[in-house]
mmCIF file of C-alpha atoms in Angstrom:
data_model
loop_
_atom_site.group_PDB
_atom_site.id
_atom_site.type_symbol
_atom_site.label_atom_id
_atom_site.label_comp_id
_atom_site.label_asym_id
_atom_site.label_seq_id
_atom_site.Cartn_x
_atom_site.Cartn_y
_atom_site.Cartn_z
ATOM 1 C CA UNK A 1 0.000 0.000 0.000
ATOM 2 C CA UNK A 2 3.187 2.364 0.702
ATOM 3 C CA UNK A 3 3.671 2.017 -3.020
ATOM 4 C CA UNK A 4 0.134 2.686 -4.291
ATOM 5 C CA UNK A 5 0.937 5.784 -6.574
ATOM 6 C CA UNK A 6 4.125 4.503 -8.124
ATOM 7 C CA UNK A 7 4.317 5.278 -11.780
ATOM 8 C CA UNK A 8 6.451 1.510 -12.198
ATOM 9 C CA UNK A 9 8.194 2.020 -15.761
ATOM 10 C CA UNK A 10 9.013 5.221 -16.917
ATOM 11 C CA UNK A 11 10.250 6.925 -13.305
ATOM 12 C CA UNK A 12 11.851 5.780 -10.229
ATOM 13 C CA UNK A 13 11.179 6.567 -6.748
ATOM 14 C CA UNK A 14 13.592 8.137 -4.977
ATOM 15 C CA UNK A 15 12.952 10.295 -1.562
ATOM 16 C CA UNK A 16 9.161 11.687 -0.394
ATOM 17 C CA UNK A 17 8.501 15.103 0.097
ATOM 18 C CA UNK A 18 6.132 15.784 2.631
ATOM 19 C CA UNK A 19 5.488 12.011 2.644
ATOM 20 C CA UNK A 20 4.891 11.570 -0.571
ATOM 21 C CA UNK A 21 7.176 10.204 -3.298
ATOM 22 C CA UNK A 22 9.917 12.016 -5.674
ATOM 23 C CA UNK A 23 10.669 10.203 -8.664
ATOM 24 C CA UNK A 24 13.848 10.692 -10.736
ATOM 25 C CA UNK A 25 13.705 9.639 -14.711
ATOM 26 C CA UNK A 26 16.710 7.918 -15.382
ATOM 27 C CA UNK A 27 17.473 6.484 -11.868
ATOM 28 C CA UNK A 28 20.161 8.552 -10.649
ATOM 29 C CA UNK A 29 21.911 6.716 -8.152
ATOM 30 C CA UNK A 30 18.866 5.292 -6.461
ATOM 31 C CA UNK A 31 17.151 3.125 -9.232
ATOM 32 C CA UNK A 32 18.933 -0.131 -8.835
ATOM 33 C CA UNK A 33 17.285 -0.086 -5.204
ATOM 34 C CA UNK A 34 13.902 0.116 -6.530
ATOM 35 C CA UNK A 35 14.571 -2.679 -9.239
ATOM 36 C CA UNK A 36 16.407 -4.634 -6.412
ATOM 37 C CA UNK A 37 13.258 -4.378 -3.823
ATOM 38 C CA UNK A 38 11.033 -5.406 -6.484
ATOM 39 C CA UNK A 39 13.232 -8.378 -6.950
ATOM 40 C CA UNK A 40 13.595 -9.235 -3.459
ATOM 41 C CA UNK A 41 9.418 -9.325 -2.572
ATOM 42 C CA UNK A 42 9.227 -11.711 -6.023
ATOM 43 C CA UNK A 43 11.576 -13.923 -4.188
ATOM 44 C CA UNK A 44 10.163 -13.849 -1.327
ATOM 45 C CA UNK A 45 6.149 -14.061 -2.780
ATOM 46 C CA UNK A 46 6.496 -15.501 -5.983
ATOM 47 C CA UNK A 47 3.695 -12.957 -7.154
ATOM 48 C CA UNK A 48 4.692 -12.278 -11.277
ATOM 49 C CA UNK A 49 3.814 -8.778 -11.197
ATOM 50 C CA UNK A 50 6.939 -8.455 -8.351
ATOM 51 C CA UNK A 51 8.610 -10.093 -11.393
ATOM 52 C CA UNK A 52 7.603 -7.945 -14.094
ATOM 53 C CA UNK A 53 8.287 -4.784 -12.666
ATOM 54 C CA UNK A 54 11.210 -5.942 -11.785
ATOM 55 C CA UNK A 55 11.821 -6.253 -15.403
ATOM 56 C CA UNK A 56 10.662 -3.442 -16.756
ATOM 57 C CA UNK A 57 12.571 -1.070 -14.094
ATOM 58 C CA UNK A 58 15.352 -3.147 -15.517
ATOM 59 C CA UNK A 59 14.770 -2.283 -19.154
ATOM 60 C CA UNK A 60 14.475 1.643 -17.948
ATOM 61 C CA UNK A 61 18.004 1.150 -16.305
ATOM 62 C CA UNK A 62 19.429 -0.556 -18.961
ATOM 63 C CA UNK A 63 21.071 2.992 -20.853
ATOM 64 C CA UNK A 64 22.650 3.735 -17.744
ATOM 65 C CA UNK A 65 25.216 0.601 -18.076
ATOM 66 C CA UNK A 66 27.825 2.965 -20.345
ATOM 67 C CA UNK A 67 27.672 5.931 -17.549
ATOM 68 C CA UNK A 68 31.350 7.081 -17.614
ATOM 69 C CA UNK A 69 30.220 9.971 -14.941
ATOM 70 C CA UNK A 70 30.143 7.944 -12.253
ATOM 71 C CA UNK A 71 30.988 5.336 -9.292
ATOM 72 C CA UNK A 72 27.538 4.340 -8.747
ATOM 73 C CA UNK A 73 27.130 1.935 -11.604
ATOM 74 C CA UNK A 74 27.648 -0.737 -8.556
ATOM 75 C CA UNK A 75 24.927 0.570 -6.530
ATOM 76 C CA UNK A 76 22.417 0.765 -9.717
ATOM 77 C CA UNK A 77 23.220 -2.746 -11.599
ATOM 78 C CA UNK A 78 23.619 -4.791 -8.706
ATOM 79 C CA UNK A 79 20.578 -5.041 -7.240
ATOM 80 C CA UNK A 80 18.880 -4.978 -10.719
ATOM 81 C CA UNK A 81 20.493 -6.855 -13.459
ATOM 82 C CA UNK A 82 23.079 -8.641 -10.995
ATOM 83 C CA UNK A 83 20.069 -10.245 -9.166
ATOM 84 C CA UNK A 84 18.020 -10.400 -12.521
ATOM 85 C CA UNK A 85 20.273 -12.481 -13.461
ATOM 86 C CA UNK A 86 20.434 -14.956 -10.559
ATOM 87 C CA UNK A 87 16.814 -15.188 -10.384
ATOM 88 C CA UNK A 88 15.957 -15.459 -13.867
ATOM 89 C CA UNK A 89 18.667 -16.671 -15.454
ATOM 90 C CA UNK A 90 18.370 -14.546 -18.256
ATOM 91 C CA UNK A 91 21.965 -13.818 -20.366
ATOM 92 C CA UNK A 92 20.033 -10.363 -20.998
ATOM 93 C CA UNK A 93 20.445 -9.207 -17.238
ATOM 94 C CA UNK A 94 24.328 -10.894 -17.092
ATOM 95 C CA UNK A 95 25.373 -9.027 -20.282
ATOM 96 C CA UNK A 96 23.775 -5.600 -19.268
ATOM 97 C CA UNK A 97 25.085 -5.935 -15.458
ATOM 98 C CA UNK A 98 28.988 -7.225 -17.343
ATOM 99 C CA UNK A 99 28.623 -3.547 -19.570
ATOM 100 C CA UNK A 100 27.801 -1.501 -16.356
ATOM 101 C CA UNK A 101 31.064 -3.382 -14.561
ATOM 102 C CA UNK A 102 33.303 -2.784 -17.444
ATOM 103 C CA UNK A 103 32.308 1.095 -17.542
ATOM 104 C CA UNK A 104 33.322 0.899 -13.413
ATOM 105 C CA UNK A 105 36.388 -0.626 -14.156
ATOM 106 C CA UNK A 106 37.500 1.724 -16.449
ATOM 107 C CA UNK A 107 37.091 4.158 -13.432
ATOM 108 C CA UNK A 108 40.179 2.751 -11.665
ATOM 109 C CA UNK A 109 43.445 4.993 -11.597
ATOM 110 C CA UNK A 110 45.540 1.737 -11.205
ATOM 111 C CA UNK A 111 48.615 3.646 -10.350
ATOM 112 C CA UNK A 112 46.891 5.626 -7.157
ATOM 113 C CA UNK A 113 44.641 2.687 -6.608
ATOM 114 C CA UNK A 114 41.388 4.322 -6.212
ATOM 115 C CA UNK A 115 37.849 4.738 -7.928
ATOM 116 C CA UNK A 116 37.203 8.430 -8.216
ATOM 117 C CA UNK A 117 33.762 9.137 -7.341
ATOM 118 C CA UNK A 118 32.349 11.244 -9.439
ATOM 119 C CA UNK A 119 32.769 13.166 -13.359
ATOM 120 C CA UNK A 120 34.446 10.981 -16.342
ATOM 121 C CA UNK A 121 38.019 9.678 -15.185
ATOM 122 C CA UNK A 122 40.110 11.695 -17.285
ATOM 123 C CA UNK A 123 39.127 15.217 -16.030
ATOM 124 C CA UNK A 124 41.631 16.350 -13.403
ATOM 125 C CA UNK A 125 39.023 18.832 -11.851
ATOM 126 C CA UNK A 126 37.045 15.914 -10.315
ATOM 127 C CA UNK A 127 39.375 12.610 -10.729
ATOM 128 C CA UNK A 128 41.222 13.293 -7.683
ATOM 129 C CA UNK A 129 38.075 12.451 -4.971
ATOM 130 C CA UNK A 130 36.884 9.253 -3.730
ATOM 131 C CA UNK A 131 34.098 8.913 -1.055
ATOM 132 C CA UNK A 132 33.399 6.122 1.288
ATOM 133 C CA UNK A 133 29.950 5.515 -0.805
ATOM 134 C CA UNK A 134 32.111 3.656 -2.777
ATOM 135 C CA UNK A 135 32.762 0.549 -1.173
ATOM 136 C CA UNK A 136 29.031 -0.273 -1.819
ATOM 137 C CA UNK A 137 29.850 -0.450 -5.601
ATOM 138 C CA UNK A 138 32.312 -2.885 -5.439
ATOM 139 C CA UNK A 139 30.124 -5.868 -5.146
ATOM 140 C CA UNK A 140 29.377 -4.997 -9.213
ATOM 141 C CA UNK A 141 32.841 -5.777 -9.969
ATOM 142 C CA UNK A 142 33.114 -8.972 -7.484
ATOM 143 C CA UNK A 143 30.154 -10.310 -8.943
ATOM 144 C CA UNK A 144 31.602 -9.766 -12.382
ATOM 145 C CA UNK A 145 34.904 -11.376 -11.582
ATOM 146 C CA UNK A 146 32.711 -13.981 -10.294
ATOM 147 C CA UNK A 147 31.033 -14.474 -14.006
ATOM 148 C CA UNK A 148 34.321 -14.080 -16.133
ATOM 149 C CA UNK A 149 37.526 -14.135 -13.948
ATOM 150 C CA UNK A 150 38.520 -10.829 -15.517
ATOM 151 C CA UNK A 151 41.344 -9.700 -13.667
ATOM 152 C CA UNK A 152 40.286 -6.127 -14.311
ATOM 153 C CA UNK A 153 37.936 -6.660 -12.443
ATOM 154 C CA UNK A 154 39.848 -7.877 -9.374
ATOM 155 C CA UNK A 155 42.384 -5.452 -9.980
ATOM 156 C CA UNK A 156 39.946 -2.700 -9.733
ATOM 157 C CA UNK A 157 37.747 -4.042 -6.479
ATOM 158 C CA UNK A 158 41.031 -5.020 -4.109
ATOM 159 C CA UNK A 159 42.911 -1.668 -5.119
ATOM 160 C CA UNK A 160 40.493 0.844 -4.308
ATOM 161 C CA UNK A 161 39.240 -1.374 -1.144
ATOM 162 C CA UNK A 162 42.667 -1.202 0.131
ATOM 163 C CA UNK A 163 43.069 2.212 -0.453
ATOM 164 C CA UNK A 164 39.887 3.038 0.999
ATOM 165 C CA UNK A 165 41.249 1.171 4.414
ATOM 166 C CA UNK A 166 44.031 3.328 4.775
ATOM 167 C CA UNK A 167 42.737 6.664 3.871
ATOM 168 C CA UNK A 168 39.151 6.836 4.637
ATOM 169 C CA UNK A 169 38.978 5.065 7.901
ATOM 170 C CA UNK A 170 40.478 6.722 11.324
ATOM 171 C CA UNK A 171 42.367 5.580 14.035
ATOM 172 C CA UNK A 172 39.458 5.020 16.251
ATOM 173 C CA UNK A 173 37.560 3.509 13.220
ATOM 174 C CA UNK A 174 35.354 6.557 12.348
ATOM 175 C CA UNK A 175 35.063 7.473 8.543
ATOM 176 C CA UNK A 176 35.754 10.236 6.385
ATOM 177 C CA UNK A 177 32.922 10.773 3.825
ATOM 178 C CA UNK A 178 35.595 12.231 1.256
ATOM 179 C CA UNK A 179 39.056 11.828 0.348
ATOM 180 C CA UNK A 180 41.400 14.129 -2.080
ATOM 181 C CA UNK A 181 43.830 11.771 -3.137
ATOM 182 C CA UNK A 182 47.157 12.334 -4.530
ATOM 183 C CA UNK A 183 46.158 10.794 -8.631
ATOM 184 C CA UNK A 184 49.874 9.261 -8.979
ATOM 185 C CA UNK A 185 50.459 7.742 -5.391
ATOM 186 C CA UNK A 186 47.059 7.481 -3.789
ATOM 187 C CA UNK A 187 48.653 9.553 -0.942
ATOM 188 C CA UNK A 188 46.035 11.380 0.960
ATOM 189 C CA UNK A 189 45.952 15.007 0.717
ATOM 190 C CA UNK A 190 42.867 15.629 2.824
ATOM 191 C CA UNK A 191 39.751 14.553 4.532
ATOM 192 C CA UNK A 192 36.579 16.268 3.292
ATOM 193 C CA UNK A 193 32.862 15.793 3.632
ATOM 194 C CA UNK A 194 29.746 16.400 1.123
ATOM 195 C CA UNK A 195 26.546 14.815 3.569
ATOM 196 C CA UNK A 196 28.241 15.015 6.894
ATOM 197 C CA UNK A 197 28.188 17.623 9.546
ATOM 198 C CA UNK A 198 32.124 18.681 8.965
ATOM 199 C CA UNK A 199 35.259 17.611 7.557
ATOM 200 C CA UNK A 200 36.518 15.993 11.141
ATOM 201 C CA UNK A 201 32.857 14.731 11.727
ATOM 202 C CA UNK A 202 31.416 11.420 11.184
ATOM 203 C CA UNK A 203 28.575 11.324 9.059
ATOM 204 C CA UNK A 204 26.495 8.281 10.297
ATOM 205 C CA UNK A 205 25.402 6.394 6.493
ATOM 206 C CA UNK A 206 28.769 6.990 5.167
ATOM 207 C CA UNK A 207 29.533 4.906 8.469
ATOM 208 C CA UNK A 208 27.356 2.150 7.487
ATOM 209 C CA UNK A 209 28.388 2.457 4.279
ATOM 210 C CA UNK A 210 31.219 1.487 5.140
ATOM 211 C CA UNK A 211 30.734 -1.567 7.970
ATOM 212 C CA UNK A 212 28.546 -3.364 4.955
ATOM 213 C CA UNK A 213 31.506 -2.339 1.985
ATOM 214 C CA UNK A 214 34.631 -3.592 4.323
ATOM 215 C CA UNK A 215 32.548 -6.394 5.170
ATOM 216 C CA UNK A 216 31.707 -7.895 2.115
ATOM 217 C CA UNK A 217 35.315 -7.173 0.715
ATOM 218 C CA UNK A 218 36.766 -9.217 3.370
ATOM 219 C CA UNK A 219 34.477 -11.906 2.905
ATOM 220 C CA UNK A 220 35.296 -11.905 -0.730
ATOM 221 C CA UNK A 221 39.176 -11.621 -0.482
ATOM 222 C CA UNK A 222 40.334 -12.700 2.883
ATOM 223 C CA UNK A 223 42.378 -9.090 3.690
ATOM 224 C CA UNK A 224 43.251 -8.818 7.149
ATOM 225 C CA UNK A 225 42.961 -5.022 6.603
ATOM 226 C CA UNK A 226 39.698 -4.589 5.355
ATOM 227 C CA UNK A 227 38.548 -7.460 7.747
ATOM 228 C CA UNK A 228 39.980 -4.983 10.633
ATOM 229 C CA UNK A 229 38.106 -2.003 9.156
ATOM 230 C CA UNK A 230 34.593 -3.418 8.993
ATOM 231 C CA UNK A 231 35.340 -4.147 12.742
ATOM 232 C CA UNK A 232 36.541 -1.222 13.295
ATOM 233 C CA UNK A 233 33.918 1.084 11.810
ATOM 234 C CA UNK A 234 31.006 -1.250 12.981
ATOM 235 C CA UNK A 235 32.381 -0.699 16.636
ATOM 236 C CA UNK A 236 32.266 2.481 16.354
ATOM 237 C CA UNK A 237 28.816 2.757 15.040
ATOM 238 C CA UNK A 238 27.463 0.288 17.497
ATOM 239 C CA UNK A 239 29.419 2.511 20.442
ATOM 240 C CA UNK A 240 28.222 6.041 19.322
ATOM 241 C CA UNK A 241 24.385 5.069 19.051
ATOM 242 C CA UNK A 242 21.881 6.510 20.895
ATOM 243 C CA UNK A 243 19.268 4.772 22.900
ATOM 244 C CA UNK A 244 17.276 3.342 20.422
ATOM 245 C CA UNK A 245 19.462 2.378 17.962
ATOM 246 C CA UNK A 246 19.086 4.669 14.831
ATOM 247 C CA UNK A 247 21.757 7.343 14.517
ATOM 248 C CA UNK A 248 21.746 11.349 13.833
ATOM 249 C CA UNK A 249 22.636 11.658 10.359
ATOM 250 C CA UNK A 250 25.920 12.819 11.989
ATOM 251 C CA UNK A 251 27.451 11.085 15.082
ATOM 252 C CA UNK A 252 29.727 14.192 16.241
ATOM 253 C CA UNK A 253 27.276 16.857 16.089
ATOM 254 C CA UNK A 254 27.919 19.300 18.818
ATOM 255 C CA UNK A 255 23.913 18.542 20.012
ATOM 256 C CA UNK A 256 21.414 16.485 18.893
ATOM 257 C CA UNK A 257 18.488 18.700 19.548
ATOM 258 C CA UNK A 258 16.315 18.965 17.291
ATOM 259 C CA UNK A 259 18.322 16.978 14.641
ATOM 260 C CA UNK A 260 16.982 14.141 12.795
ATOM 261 C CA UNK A 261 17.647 10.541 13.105
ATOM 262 C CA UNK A 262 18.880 8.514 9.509
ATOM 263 C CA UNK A 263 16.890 5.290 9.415
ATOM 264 C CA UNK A 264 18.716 4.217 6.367
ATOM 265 C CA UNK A 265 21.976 4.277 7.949
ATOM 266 C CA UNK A 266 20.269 1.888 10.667
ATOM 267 C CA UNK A 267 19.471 -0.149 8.065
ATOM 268 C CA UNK A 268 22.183 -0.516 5.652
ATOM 269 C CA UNK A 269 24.584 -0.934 8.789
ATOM 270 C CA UNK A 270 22.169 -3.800 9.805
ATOM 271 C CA UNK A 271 22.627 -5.512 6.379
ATOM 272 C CA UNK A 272 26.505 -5.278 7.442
ATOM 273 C CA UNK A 273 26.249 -6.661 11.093
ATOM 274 C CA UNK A 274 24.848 -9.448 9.621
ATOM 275 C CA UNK A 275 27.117 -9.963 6.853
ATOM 276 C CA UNK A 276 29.713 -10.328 9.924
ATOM 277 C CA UNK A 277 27.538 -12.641 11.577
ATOM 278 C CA UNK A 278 27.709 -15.066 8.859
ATOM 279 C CA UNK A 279 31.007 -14.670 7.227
ATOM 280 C CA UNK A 280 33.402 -13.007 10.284
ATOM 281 C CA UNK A 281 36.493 -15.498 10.323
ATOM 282 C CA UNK A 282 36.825 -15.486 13.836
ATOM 283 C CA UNK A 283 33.356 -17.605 14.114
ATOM 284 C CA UNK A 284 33.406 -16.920 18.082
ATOM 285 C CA UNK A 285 32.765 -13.110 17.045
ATOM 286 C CA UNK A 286 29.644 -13.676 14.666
ATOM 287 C CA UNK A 287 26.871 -13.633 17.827
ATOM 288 C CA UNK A 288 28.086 -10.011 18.809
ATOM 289 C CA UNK A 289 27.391 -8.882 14.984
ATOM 290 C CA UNK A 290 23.901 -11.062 15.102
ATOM 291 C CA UNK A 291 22.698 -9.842 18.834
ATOM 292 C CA UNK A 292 23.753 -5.890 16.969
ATOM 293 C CA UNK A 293 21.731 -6.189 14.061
ATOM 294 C CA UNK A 294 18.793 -7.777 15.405
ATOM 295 C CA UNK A 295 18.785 -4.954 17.804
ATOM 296 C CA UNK A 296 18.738 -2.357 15.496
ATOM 297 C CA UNK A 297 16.096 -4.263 13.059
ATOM 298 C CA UNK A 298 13.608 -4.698 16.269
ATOM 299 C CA UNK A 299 14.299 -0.820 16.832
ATOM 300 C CA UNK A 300 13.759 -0.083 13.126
ATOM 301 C CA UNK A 301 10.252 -2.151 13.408
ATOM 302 C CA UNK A 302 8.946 -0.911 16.081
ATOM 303 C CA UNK A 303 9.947 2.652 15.781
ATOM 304 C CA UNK A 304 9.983 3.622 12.186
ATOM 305 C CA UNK A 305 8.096 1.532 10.037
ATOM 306 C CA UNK A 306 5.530 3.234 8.150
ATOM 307 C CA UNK A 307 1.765 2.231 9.357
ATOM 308 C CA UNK A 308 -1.447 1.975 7.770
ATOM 309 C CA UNK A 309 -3.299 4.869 7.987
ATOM 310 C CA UNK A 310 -0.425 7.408 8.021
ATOM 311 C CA UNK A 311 -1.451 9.071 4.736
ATOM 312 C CA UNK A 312 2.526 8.629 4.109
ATOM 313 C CA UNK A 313 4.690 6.745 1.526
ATOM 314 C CA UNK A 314 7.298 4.743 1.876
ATOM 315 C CA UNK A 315 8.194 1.452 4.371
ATOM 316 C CA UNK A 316 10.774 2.957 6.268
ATOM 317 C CA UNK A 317 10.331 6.709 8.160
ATOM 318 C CA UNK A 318 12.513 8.716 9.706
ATOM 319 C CA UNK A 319 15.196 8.755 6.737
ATOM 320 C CA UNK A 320 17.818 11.646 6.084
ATOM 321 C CA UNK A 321 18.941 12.393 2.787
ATOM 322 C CA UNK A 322 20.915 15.508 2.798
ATOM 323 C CA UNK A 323 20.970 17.452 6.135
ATOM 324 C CA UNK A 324 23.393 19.829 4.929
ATOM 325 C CA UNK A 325 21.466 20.661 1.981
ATOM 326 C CA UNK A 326 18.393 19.927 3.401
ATOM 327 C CA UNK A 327 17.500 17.490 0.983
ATOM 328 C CA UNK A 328 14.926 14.724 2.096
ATOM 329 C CA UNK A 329 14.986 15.000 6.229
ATOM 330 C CA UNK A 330 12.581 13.170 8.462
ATOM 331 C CA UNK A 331 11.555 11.425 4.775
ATOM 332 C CA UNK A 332 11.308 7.806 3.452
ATOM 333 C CA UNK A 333 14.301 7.164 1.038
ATOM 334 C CA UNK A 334 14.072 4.609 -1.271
ATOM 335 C CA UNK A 335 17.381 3.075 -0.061
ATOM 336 C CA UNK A 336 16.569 2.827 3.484
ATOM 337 C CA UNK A 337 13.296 0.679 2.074
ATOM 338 C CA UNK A 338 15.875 -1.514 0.509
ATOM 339 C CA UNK A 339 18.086 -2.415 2.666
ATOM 340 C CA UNK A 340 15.878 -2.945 5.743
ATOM 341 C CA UNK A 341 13.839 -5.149 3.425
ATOM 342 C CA UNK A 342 17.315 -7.061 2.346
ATOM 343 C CA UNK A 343 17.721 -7.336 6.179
ATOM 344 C CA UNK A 344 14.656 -8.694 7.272
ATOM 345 C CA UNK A 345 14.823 -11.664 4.418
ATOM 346 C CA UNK A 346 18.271 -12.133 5.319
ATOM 347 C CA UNK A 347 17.506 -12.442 8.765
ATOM 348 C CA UNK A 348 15.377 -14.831 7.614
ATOM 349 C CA UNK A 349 17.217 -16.964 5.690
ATOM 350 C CA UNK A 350 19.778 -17.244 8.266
ATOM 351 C CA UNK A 351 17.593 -18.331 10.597
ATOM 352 C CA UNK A 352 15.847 -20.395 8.595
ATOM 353 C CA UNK A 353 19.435 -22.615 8.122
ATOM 354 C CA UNK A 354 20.119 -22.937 11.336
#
């Protein structure tokens, strides 16, 4: 019923506005979550029309698989064509999700080892930035190495993951939303945030960006770095939230009055906790990272889940886009609905195996 005005082909939905949905033509940087949910509730229901939305969001996102602008081909074509693919094992979805990877690849500075985030490659205005964000692209290019054992691929995903270690997480495992980077060395020149409350600050879904990213890199390639960051970062999450769970959009704001809470973050760091629950090597760890994100999923339910009756849209209240911009605060973001929908069937499956 949250969905009951969505216009399925043509647009994507992307934040509310006073409740009610924003749709963006082409995607942006959201659409592969919409696609992806649609997927997930087929799974999960079997219903066909889950199934041919699914499709057609797919077909609308298709264009976007030669998008030399930016890093968040991973973000759009994984959860679309990526898990077309697996469902429906259909070469259409494999061949479309292989373009988008290649275009991401191409992204990697292989001799400073990072993924700029943003503009094509080539223009030295923009190629010099890199934002924690991207970690959450990376699965594209595992998943692609996975299909065709391109080392470009590999290349790509382990470089920048390793680089993002070093320069975007902090001593006591907080994260810097933005790096400049040094193009020749992958040196960092400075810390820098676009979302978050200041450059020193921690902006909270860059943080869970991060605990999910780290953690499915380590689970794919064994690092003991990036193993150490997503335990790093998710410890610092889990010790700077408040009460209930759900973070400021910021966790070193100098007062939380009157500041909203991010349910996305809560989300998307849930998905993480409980991809260290299941794939942590240390297997006397994984409860901790299972007890965390069952926590914040109960808090999530409880607290922010969009009712009936609430003349609202969305699943998931209480989301924060852009607080600096004021972009999409106290809103439903499309992402948030995602991944706290990814995290209830996960937690599902898991327990379901046991």
């Amino acid at each position: 019923a949250v969905y009951h005005n969505i216009e399925f082909i043509e647009r994507f939905p992307e934040t509310t506005e006073a409740g009610q949905w924003r749709y963006t033509a082409d995607g942006g940087w959201t659409g592969g979550f919409w696609a992806g949910l649609l997927w997930d509730l087929y799974e999960r229901t079997g219903d066909p029309q889950f199934r041919d939305w699914a499709a057609a969001a797919c077909r609308a996102l298709e264009s976007r698989a030669e998008d030399a602008t930016t890093h968040d081909l991973g973000m759009i074509f994984t959860p679309s064509h990526a898990a077309g693919y697996r469902i429906m094992v259909d070469d259409y979805y494999r061949t479309t999700a292989l373009r988008a990877a290649d275009t991401l690849a191409a992204r990697y500075n292989p001799q400073g080892r990072y993924i700029p985030a943003w503009g094509l490659a080539s223009d030295p205005a923009q190629n010099n930035l890199t934002i924690i964000d991207t970690m959450m692209n990376l699965p594209l290019l595992w998943w692609a190495y996975s299909q065709s054992l391109g080392e470009t691929y590999a290349d790509a995903g382990v470089g920048h993951m390793i680089t993002a270690a070093r320069a975007h997480v902090r001593a006591d495992g907080s994260t810097a939303q933005a790096c400049e980077l040094d193009r020749a060395t992958g040196e960092l020149i400075a810390q820098r945030t676009i979302q978050g409350y200041s450059d020193t600050s921690c902006w909270s879904r860059g943080q869970a960006w991060a605990i999910y990213g780290f953690a499915l890199a380590g689970r794919r390639t064994s690092r003991a770095e990036v193993i150490s960051a997503a335990e790093a970062t998710s410890a610092y999450f889990l010790d700077h939230l408040p009460a209930d769970g759900v973070p400021y959009w910021d966790f070193a704001l100098p007062s939380t009055a009157d500041e909203p809470k991010d349910s996305s973050a809560a989300a998307i760091a849930a998905c993480g906790l409980l991809e260290l629950a299941e794939s942590h090597p240390d297997v006397t760890a994984r409860p901790a990272y299972w007890n965390a994100a069952l926590d914040i999923l109960e808090s999530l339910t409880a607290n922010y889940l969009n009712r009936a009756g609430s003349g609202r849209e969305g699943i998931l209240l209480h989301g924060c886009a852009h607080r600096p911009a004021g972009q999409a605060v106290d809103e439903a973001l499309i992402w948030g609905d995602y991944y706290y929908v990814e995290a209830l069937l996960r937690l599902w499956q898991m327990q379901a195996a046991e």
